[in-house]
PDB file of C-alpha atoms in Angstrom:
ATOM      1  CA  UNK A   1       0.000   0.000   0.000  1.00 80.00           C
ATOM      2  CA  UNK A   2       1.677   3.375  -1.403  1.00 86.00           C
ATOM      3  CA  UNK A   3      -0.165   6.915  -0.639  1.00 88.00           C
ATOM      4  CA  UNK A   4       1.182   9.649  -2.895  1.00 90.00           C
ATOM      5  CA  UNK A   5      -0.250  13.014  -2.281  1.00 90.00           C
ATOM      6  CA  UNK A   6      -0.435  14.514  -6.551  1.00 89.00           C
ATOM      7  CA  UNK A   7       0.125  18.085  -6.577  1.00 87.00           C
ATOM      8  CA  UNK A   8       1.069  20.425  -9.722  1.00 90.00           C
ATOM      9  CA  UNK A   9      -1.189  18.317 -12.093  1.00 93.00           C
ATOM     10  CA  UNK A  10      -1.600  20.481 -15.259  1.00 97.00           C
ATOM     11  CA  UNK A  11      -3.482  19.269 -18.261  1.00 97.00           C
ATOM     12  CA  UNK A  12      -3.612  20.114 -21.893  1.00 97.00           C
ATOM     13  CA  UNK A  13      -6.736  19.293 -23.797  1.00 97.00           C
ATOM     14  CA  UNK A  14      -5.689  19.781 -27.587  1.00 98.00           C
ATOM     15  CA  UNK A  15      -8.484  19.116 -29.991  1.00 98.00           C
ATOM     16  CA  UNK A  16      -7.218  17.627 -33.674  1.00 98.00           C
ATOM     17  CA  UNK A  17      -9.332  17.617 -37.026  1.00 97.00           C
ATOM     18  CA  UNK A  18      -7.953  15.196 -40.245  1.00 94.00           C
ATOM     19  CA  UNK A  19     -10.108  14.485 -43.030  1.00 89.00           C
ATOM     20  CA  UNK A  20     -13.613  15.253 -40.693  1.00 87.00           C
ATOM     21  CA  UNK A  21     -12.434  13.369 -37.881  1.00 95.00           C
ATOM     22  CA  UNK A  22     -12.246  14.755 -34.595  1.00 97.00           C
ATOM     23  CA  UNK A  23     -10.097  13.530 -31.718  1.00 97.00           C
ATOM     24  CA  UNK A  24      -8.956  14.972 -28.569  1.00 98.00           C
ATOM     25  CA  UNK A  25      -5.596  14.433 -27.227  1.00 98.00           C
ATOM     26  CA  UNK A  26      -5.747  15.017 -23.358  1.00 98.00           C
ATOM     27  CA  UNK A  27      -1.879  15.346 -22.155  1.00 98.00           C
ATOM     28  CA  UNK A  28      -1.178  15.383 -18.187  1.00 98.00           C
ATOM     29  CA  UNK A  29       1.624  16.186 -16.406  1.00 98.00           C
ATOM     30  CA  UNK A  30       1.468  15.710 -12.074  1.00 96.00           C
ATOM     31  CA  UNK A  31       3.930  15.792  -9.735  1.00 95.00           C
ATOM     32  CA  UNK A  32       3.393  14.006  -6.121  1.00 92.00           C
ATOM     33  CA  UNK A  33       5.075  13.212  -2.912  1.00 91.00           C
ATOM     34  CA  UNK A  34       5.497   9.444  -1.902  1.00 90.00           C
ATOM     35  CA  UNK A  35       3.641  10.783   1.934  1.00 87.00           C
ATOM     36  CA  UNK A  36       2.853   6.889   2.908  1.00 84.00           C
ATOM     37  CA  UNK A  37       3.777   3.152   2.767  1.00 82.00           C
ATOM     38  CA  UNK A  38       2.923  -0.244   4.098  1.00 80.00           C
ATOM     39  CA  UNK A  39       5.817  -2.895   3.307  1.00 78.00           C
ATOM     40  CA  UNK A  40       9.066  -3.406   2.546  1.00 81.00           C
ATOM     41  CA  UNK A  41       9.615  -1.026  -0.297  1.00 82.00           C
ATOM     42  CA  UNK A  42      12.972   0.342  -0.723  1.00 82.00           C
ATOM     43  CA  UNK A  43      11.965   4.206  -2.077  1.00 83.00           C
ATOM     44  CA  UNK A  44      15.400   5.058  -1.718  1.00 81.00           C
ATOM     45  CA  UNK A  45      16.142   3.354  -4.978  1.00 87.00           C
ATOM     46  CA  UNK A  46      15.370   5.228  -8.137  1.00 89.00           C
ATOM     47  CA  UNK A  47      14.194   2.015  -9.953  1.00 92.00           C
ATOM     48  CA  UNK A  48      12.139   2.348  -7.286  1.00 90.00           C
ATOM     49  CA  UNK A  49      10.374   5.008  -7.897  1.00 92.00           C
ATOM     50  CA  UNK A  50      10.130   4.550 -11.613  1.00 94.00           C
ATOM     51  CA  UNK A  51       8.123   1.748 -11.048  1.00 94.00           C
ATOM     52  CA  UNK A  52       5.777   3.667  -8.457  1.00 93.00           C
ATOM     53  CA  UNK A  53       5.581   6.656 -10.747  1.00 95.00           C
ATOM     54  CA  UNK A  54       4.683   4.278 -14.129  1.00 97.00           C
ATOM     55  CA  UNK A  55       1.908   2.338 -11.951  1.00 95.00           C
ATOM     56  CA  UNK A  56       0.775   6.218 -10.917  1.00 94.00           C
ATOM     57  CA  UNK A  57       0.663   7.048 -14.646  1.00 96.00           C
ATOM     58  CA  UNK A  58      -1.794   3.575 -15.580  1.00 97.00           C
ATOM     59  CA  UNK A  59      -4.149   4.414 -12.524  1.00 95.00           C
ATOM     60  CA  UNK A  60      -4.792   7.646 -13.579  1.00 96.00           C
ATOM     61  CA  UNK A  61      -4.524   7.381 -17.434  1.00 98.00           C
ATOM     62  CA  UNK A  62      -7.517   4.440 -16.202  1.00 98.00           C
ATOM     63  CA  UNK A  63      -9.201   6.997 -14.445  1.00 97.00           C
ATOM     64  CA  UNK A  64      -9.656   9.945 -16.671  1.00 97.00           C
ATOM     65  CA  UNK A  65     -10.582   7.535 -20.014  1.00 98.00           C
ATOM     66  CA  UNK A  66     -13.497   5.964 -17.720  1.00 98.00           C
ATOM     67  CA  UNK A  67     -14.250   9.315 -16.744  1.00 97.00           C
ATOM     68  CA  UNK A  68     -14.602  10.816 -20.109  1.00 98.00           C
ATOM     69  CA  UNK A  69     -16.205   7.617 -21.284  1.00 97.00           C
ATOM     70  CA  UNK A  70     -19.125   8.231 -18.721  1.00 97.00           C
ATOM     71  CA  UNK A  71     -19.769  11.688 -20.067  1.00 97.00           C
ATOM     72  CA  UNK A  72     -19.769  10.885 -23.250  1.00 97.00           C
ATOM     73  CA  UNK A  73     -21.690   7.503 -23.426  1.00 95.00           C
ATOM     74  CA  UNK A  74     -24.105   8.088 -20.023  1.00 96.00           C
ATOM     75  CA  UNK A  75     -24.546  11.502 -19.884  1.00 95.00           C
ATOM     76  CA  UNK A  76     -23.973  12.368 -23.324  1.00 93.00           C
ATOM     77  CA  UNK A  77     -23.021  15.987 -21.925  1.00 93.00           C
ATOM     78  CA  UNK A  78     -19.649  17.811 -22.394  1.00 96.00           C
ATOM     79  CA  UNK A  79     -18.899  18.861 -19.276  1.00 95.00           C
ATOM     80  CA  UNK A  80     -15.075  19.264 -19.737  1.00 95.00           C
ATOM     81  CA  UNK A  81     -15.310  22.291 -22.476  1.00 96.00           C
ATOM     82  CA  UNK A  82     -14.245  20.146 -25.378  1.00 98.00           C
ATOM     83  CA  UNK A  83     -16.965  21.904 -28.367  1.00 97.00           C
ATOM     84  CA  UNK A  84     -15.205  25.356 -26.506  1.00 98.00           C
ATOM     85  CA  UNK A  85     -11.548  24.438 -27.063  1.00 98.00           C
ATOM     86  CA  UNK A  86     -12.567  23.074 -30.811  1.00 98.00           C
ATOM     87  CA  UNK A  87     -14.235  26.042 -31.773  1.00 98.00           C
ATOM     88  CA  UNK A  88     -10.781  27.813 -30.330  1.00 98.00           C
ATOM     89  CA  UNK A  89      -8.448  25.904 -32.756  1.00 98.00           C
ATOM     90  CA  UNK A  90     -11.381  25.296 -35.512  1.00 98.00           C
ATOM     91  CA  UNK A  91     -13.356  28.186 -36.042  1.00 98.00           C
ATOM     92  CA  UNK A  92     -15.074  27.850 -39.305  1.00 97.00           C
ATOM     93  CA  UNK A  93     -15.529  24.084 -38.714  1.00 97.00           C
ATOM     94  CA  UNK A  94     -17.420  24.422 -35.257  1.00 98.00           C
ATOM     95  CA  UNK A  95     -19.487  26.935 -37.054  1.00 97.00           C
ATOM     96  CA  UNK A  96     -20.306  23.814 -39.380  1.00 96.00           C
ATOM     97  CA  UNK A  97     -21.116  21.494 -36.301  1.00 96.00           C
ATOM     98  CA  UNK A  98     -22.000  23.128 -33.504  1.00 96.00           C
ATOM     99  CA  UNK A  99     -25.994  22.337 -33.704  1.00 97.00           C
ATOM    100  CA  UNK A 100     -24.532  18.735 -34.347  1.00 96.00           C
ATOM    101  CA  UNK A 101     -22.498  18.888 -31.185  1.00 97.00           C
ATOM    102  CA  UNK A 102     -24.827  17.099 -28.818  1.00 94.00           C
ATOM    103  CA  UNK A 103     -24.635  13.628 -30.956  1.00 95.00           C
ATOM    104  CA  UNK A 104     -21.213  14.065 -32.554  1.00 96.00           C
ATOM    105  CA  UNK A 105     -19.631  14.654 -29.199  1.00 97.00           C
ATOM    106  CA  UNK A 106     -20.693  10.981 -27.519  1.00 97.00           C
ATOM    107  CA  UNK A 107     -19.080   9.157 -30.457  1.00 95.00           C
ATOM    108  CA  UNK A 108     -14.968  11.458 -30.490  1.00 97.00           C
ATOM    109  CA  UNK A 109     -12.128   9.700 -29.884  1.00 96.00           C
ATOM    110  CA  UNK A 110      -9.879  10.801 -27.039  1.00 97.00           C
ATOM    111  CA  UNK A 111      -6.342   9.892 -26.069  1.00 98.00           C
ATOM    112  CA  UNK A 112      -5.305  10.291 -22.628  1.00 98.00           C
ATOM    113  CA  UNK A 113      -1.242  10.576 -22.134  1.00 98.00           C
ATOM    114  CA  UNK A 114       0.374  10.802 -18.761  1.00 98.00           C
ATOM    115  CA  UNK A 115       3.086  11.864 -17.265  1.00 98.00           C
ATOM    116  CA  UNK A 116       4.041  11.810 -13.288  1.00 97.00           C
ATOM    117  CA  UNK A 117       6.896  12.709 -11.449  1.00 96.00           C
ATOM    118  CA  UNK A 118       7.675  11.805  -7.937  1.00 94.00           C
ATOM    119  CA  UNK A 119       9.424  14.692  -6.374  1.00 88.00           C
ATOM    120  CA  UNK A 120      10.238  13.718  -1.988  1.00 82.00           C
ATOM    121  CA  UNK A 121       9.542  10.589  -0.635  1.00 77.00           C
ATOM    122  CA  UNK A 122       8.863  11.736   2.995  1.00 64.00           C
ATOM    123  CA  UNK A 123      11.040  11.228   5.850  1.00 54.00           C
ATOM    124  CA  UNK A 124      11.875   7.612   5.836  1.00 51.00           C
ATOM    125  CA  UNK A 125      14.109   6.110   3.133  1.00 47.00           C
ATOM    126  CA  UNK A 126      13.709   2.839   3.973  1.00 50.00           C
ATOM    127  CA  UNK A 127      11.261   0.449   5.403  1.00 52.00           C
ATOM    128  CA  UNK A 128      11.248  -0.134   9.552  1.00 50.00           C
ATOM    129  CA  UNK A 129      11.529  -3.513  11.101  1.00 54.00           C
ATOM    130  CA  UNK A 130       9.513  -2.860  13.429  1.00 51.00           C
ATOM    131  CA  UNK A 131      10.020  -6.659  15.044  1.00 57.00           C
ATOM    132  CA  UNK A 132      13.508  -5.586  16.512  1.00 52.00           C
TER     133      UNK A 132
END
């Protein structure tokens, strides 16, 4: 059992438009501090760490698609802003779409990327014995 507290997440929603296919590309980028652990983990090793931050990345790459996936295919509601940051980058197409929104929206294909660094690992290094 690892805690990590995730501070300094920053995400980039970047809508894309080839051949009258929209996609979103959904880039984050989070930082965190290793504040907890229950075992025998050595997080004084930067291999480590790697491993912690990659497993960080998959739970919440995991997270966001199911996310998204329950506003688009339940709700059927863009909640997140993604018509607003298309009509940003795709003015005169949005202007073609935008009544269509509503049902085009539920059926767009977004990527999710992620990126996570672990910055402090608290104040223990290595795991106690507690049994001495």
């Amino acid at each position: 059992m690892i805690v990590i507290e995730v501070f300094n997440a920053r995400t980039a929603i970047i809508p894309e438009l080839k051949k009258d296919n929209i996609r979103f590309k959904i880039e984050i980028n989070s930082e965190g501090t290793l504040v907890e652990q229950q075992g025998d983990i050595d997080t004084s090793k930067p291999a480590v760490i790697t491993i912690i931050e990659k497993n960080l990345e998959k739970i919440i790459k995991k997270e966001v698609e199911n996310t998204i996936d329950i506003v688009q295919k339940k709700y059927q509601s863009d909640v997140f802003g993604f018509g607003s940051l298309f009509n940003q980058k795709y003015p005169q197409d949005w202007q073609k779409i935008k009544e269509d929104w509503n049902e085009i929206f539920p059926q767009v294909e977004c990527s999710v990327k992620v990126k996570t660094e672990i910055r402090r690992t608290g104040l223990l290094l290595e795991a106690m014995d507690i049994s001495k």
